[in-house]
Amino acid sequence: MSGDIQISPHVGELFVKYGVRRQYRSGEVLLEKGALSAQAGFLVKGQLRTFCLGPSGDEISLFYLGPGNLFGSSALVYHAKVMVSVSAISPAEVYLLAADRFWKLWQEHGYPPQDLMAHFVRRITMLSDYICCSHFLEDDKRVAYFLHTCCASSGPSIPYTHEQIAAITGMSRVSVTRILKQFREAGILRQSYRRIEILAPQRLSEVFASLGYFLD
């Protein structure tokens, strides 16, 4: 799913001003699931992928993050552990800040904790969407649901490649390409380099209407 979330601008300001700048190479792991979580990060350049390991040890992609996003936010909960692994899929620049330092600065600046609620609520909703998506057996319904949820949460412009959509939905790249071609020919979307533009979100929802009760 799309992991981009509109968060309070105060978050980025604190990380950039008081955090430690780090750069990561493509493929480098920033956080590993299960490790003690002492600091959160703010992405200013590049793209990150969050993932977990399946029963067979294969990596399961969950969502991707672009600049302006918070990651490792489980550190902001007392004595928390990293919930999902995070790796860079392009050269990335981030700012890291210890959780206790972040909360101290947040309080000193008088920022309300409610400003962070949208981030956590959206993360929970996103993982719920991931579970719903996995319930579809038909490939076209799975892709339609994925695109519809991305459109509803982040707008009609979706910056995912066919390969990334395949990784998130658990399908083959060939199947994703075939279904996107069908949707394009039906006038539901248009495609450009590394981007999908949704033209008719209502028609996407009609594709997976049989599971409509999950959207309440």
mmCIF file of C-alpha atoms in Angstrom:
data_model
loop_
_atom_site.group_PDB
_atom_site.id
_atom_site.type_symbol
_atom_site.label_atom_id
_atom_site.label_comp_id
_atom_site.label_asym_id
_atom_site.label_seq_id
_atom_site.Cartn_x
_atom_site.Cartn_y
_atom_site.Cartn_z
ATOM 1 C CA MET A 1 0.000 0.000 0.000
ATOM 2 C CA SER A 2 0.980 3.579 -0.331
ATOM 3 C CA GLY A 3 2.721 4.618 2.862
ATOM 4 C CA ASP A 4 2.837 8.350 2.226
ATOM 5 C CA ILE A 5 0.985 10.205 4.976
ATOM 6 C CA GLN A 6 0.361 13.896 5.470
ATOM 7 C CA ILE A 7 1.941 14.671 8.845
ATOM 8 C CA SER A 8 2.391 17.847 10.828
ATOM 9 C CA PRO A 9 5.184 20.024 9.376
ATOM 10 C CA HIS A 10 6.483 20.359 12.939
ATOM 11 C CA VAL A 11 7.666 16.742 12.773
ATOM 12 C CA GLY A 12 10.019 17.325 9.869
ATOM 13 C CA GLU A 13 11.231 20.599 11.345
ATOM 14 C CA LEU A 14 12.318 18.923 14.579
ATOM 15 C CA PHE A 15 14.036 16.012 12.841
ATOM 16 C CA VAL A 16 15.971 18.200 10.411
ATOM 17 C CA LYS A 17 16.990 20.744 13.050
ATOM 18 C CA TYR A 18 17.882 18.401 15.910
ATOM 19 C CA GLY A 19 18.324 14.971 14.326
ATOM 20 C CA VAL A 20 21.414 13.203 13.015
ATOM 21 C CA ARG A 21 21.736 13.125 9.235
ATOM 22 C CA ARG A 22 22.395 9.735 7.646
ATOM 23 C CA GLN A 23 22.708 8.531 4.074
ATOM 24 C CA TYR A 24 21.948 4.988 2.913
ATOM 25 C CA ARG A 25 22.739 3.123 -0.275
ATOM 26 C CA SER A 26 20.092 1.366 -2.328
ATOM 27 C CA GLY A 27 19.407 -2.032 -0.770
ATOM 28 C CA GLU A 28 20.759 -1.085 2.653
ATOM 29 C CA VAL A 29 18.590 -2.005 5.657
ATOM 30 C CA LEU A 30 17.761 0.840 8.041
ATOM 31 C CA LEU A 31 15.649 -1.059 10.581
ATOM 32 C CA GLU A 32 15.085 -4.751 11.284
ATOM 33 C CA LYS A 33 11.818 -6.097 12.650
ATOM 34 C CA GLY A 34 12.040 -7.202 16.275
ATOM 35 C CA ALA A 35 15.006 -5.030 17.211
ATOM 36 C CA LEU A 36 14.683 -2.637 20.127
ATOM 37 C CA SER A 37 13.385 0.654 18.816
ATOM 38 C CA ALA A 38 15.169 3.662 20.301
ATOM 39 C CA GLN A 39 14.919 6.244 17.529
ATOM 40 C CA ALA A 40 12.598 7.239 14.718
ATOM 41 C CA GLY A 41 13.553 8.639 11.338
ATOM 42 C CA PHE A 42 12.369 11.240 8.852
ATOM 43 C CA LEU A 43 12.994 10.708 5.131
ATOM 44 C CA VAL A 44 14.052 13.790 3.160
ATOM 45 C CA LYS A 45 15.362 12.190 -0.035
ATOM 46 C CA GLY A 46 14.948 8.859 -1.829
ATOM 47 C CA GLN A 47 12.487 6.026 -1.312
ATOM 48 C CA LEU A 48 12.142 3.356 1.367
ATOM 49 C CA ARG A 49 10.426 -0.017 1.425
ATOM 50 C CA THR A 50 8.885 -1.621 4.501
ATOM 51 C CA PHE A 51 8.702 -5.400 4.625
ATOM 52 C CA CYS A 52 8.449 -8.478 6.805
ATOM 53 C CA LEU A 53 9.502 -12.097 6.338
ATOM 54 C CA GLY A 54 7.032 -14.810 5.394
ATOM 55 C CA PRO A 55 7.013 -18.363 6.838
ATOM 56 C CA SER A 56 9.473 -19.508 4.161
ATOM 57 C CA GLY A 57 11.811 -16.589 4.784
ATOM 58 C CA ASP A 58 10.764 -14.651 1.688
ATOM 59 C CA GLU A 59 10.440 -10.889 2.001
ATOM 60 C CA ILE A 60 6.871 -9.566 1.838
ATOM 61 C CA SER A 61 6.669 -5.909 0.798
ATOM 62 C CA LEU A 62 4.119 -3.916 2.791
ATOM 63 C CA PHE A 63 4.340 -0.332 1.567
ATOM 64 C CA TYR A 64 6.734 2.254 0.178
ATOM 65 C CA LEU A 65 7.662 5.650 1.592
ATOM 66 C CA GLY A 66 8.674 8.824 -0.205
ATOM 67 C CA PRO A 67 10.268 12.049 1.093
ATOM 68 C CA GLY A 68 8.489 13.804 3.938
ATOM 69 C CA ASN A 69 7.519 10.606 5.727
ATOM 70 C CA LEU A 70 8.191 9.334 9.216
ATOM 71 C CA PHE A 71 9.488 5.775 9.671
ATOM 72 C CA GLY A 72 10.326 3.680 12.710
ATOM 73 C CA SER A 73 7.594 5.527 14.583
ATOM 74 C CA SER A 74 7.144 2.577 16.948
ATOM 75 C CA ALA A 75 10.111 4.111 18.796
ATOM 76 C CA LEU A 76 7.771 6.857 19.966
ATOM 77 C CA VAL A 77 5.993 4.260 22.117
ATOM 78 C CA TYR A 78 7.712 3.408 25.401
ATOM 79 C CA HIS A 79 10.031 0.363 25.186
ATOM 80 C CA ALA A 80 8.686 -0.560 21.753
ATOM 81 C CA LYS A 81 10.257 -2.876 19.194
ATOM 82 C CA VAL A 82 10.574 -2.302 15.467
ATOM 83 C CA MET A 83 7.304 -3.487 13.901
ATOM 84 C CA VAL A 84 8.434 -3.822 10.266
ATOM 85 C CA SER A 85 11.821 -3.863 8.567
ATOM 86 C CA VAL A 86 12.818 -0.864 6.457
ATOM 87 C CA SER A 87 15.283 -0.766 3.566
ATOM 88 C CA ALA A 88 16.303 1.820 0.983
ATOM 89 C CA ILE A 89 15.318 1.114 -2.628
ATOM 90 C CA SER A 90 17.221 4.166 -3.873
ATOM 91 C CA PRO A 91 19.964 6.316 -2.315
ATOM 92 C CA ALA A 92 18.255 7.825 0.718
ATOM 93 C CA GLU A 93 18.897 10.710 3.078
ATOM 94 C CA VAL A 94 17.254 10.626 6.499
ATOM 95 C CA TYR A 95 17.401 12.330 9.876
ATOM 96 C CA LEU A 96 17.327 10.149 12.995
ATOM 97 C CA LEU A 97 16.182 11.333 16.398
ATOM 98 C CA ALA A 98 15.958 9.474 19.719
ATOM 99 C CA ALA A 99 12.386 9.046 20.933
ATOM 100 C CA ASP A 100 12.924 10.659 24.339
ATOM 101 C CA ARG A 101 14.672 13.609 22.702
ATOM 102 C CA PHE A 102 11.836 13.993 20.211
ATOM 103 C CA TRP A 103 9.128 14.062 22.893
ATOM 104 C CA LYS A 104 11.111 16.513 25.004
ATOM 105 C CA LEU A 105 11.470 18.871 22.048
ATOM 106 C CA TRP A 106 7.821 18.396 21.093
ATOM 107 C CA GLN A 107 6.692 19.434 24.561
ATOM 108 C CA GLU A 108 9.171 22.308 24.800
ATOM 109 C CA HIS A 109 7.775 23.746 21.577
ATOM 110 C CA GLY A 110 4.225 23.361 22.858
ATOM 111 C CA TYR A 111 3.042 21.163 19.998
ATOM 112 C CA PRO A 112 -0.125 19.151 20.772
ATOM 113 C CA PRO A 113 0.192 15.329 20.686
ATOM 114 C CA GLN A 114 -2.941 15.248 18.512
ATOM 115 C CA ASP A 115 -0.792 16.457 15.612
ATOM 116 C CA LEU A 116 0.790 12.989 15.515
ATOM 117 C CA MET A 117 -2.457 11.033 15.740
ATOM 118 C CA ALA A 118 -3.093 11.124 11.981
ATOM 119 C CA HIS A 119 0.165 9.284 11.382
ATOM 120 C CA PHE A 120 -0.650 6.380 13.694
ATOM 121 C CA VAL A 121 -4.295 6.142 12.629
ATOM 122 C CA ARG A 122 -3.263 6.036 8.978
ATOM 123 C CA ARG A 123 -0.682 3.325 9.652
ATOM 124 C CA ILE A 124 -3.343 1.155 11.314
ATOM 125 C CA THR A 125 -5.763 1.782 8.453
ATOM 126 C CA MET A 126 -3.098 0.933 5.908
ATOM 127 C CA LEU A 127 -2.313 -2.424 7.499
ATOM 128 C CA SER A 128 -6.045 -3.138 7.644
ATOM 129 C CA ASP A 129 -6.238 -2.400 3.918
ATOM 130 C CA TYR A 130 -3.356 -4.805 3.357
ATOM 131 C CA ILE A 131 -5.274 -7.592 5.095
ATOM 132 C CA CYS A 132 -8.393 -6.836 3.049
ATOM 133 C CA CYS A 133 -6.404 -6.853 -0.187
ATOM 134 C CA SER A 134 -5.010 -10.307 0.562
ATOM 135 C CA HIS A 135 -8.556 -11.734 0.823
ATOM 136 C CA PHE A 136 -9.202 -11.344 -2.897
ATOM 137 C CA LEU A 137 -8.545 -14.496 -4.898
ATOM 138 C CA GLU A 138 -9.101 -12.880 -8.303
ATOM 139 C CA ASP A 139 -6.117 -10.864 -9.505
ATOM 140 C CA ASP A 140 -8.183 -8.068 -11.058
ATOM 141 C CA LYS A 141 -10.054 -7.475 -7.786
ATOM 142 C CA ARG A 142 -6.817 -7.435 -5.815
ATOM 143 C CA VAL A 143 -5.220 -4.834 -8.085
ATOM 144 C CA ALA A 144 -8.419 -2.774 -8.204
ATOM 145 C CA TYR A 145 -8.639 -2.723 -4.407
ATOM 146 C CA PHE A 146 -4.980 -1.752 -4.087
ATOM 147 C CA LEU A 147 -5.326 1.135 -6.547
ATOM 148 C CA HIS A 148 -8.590 2.301 -4.999
ATOM 149 C CA THR A 149 -7.150 2.457 -1.470
ATOM 150 C CA CYS A 150 -4.054 4.305 -2.715
ATOM 151 C CA CYS A 151 -6.271 6.792 -4.534
ATOM 152 C CA ALA A 152 -8.518 7.294 -1.505
ATOM 153 C CA SER A 153 -5.615 7.878 0.878
ATOM 154 C CA SER A 154 -3.067 9.766 -1.223
ATOM 155 C CA GLY A 155 -4.880 11.065 -4.294
ATOM 156 C CA PRO A 156 -5.320 9.864 -7.889
ATOM 157 C CA SER A 157 -1.617 9.983 -8.795
ATOM 158 C CA ILE A 158 0.054 6.732 -7.665
ATOM 159 C CA PRO A 159 3.888 6.618 -7.923
ATOM 160 C CA TYR A 160 4.282 2.832 -8.090
ATOM 161 C CA THR A 161 5.889 0.637 -10.722
ATOM 162 C CA HIS A 162 4.370 -2.634 -11.924
ATOM 163 C CA GLU A 163 7.059 -4.506 -10.007
ATOM 164 C CA GLN A 164 6.265 -2.693 -6.754
ATOM 165 C CA ILE A 165 2.531 -3.352 -7.092
ATOM 166 C CA ALA A 166 3.292 -7.017 -7.746
ATOM 167 C CA ALA A 167 5.477 -7.204 -4.629
ATOM 168 C CA ILE A 168 2.799 -5.660 -2.404
ATOM 169 C CA THR A 169 -0.150 -7.643 -3.764
ATOM 170 C CA GLY A 170 1.706 -10.960 -3.968
ATOM 171 C CA MET A 171 1.167 -11.298 -7.714
ATOM 172 C CA SER A 172 3.486 -11.712 -10.669
ATOM 173 C CA ARG A 173 4.642 -8.642 -12.558
ATOM 174 C CA VAL A 174 3.194 -10.099 -15.764
ATOM 175 C CA SER A 175 -0.261 -10.379 -14.184
ATOM 176 C CA VAL A 176 -0.122 -6.816 -12.862
ATOM 177 C CA THR A 177 0.908 -5.478 -16.278
ATOM 178 C CA ARG A 178 -1.923 -7.384 -17.968
ATOM 179 C CA ILE A 179 -4.562 -6.099 -15.543
ATOM 180 C CA LEU A 180 -3.335 -2.501 -15.702
ATOM 181 C CA LYS A 181 -3.526 -2.717 -19.486
ATOM 182 C CA GLN A 182 -7.152 -3.865 -19.210
ATOM 183 C CA PHE A 183 -7.979 -1.003 -16.837
ATOM 184 C CA ARG A 184 -6.247 1.480 -19.134
ATOM 185 C CA GLU A 185 -8.162 0.283 -22.187
ATOM 186 C CA ALA A 186 -11.392 0.559 -20.184
ATOM 187 C CA GLY A 187 -10.633 4.213 -19.393
ATOM 188 C CA ILE A 188 -10.217 3.615 -15.659
ATOM 189 C CA LEU A 189 -6.631 4.876 -15.536
ATOM 190 C CA ARG A 190 -3.741 6.169 -17.583
ATOM 191 C CA GLN A 191 -0.077 5.359 -17.203
ATOM 192 C CA SER A 192 3.190 7.235 -17.519
ATOM 193 C CA TYR A 193 6.739 6.535 -16.381
ATOM 194 C CA ARG A 194 6.623 5.136 -12.813
ATOM 195 C CA ARG A 195 3.185 6.637 -12.226
ATOM 196 C CA ILE A 196 -0.469 5.636 -12.539
ATOM 197 C CA GLU A 197 -3.244 8.222 -12.748
ATOM 198 C CA ILE A 198 -6.680 7.044 -11.621
ATOM 199 C CA LEU A 199 -9.415 8.517 -13.819
ATOM 200 C CA ALA A 200 -12.471 6.656 -12.515
ATOM 201 C CA PRO A 201 -12.139 5.482 -8.880
ATOM 202 C CA GLN A 202 -15.819 4.523 -8.758
ATOM 203 C CA ARG A 203 -15.288 2.025 -11.557
ATOM 204 C CA LEU A 204 -12.392 0.512 -9.610
ATOM 205 C CA SER A 205 -14.677 -0.045 -6.629
ATOM 206 C CA GLU A 206 -17.181 -1.775 -8.906
ATOM 207 C CA VAL A 207 -14.525 -4.365 -9.760
ATOM 208 C CA PHE A 208 -14.254 -5.545 -6.136
ATOM 209 C CA ALA A 209 -17.825 -4.682 -5.054
ATOM 210 C CA SER A 210 -18.343 -8.188 -3.693
ATOM 211 C CA LEU A 211 -16.183 -7.262 -0.688
ATOM 212 C CA GLY A 212 -17.726 -3.857 -0.172
ATOM 213 C CA TYR A 213 -18.514 -4.416 3.494
ATOM 214 C CA PHE A 214 -14.790 -4.156 4.287
ATOM 215 C CA LEU A 215 -14.898 -0.488 3.288
ATOM 216 C CA ASP A 216 -17.333 0.653 5.993
#
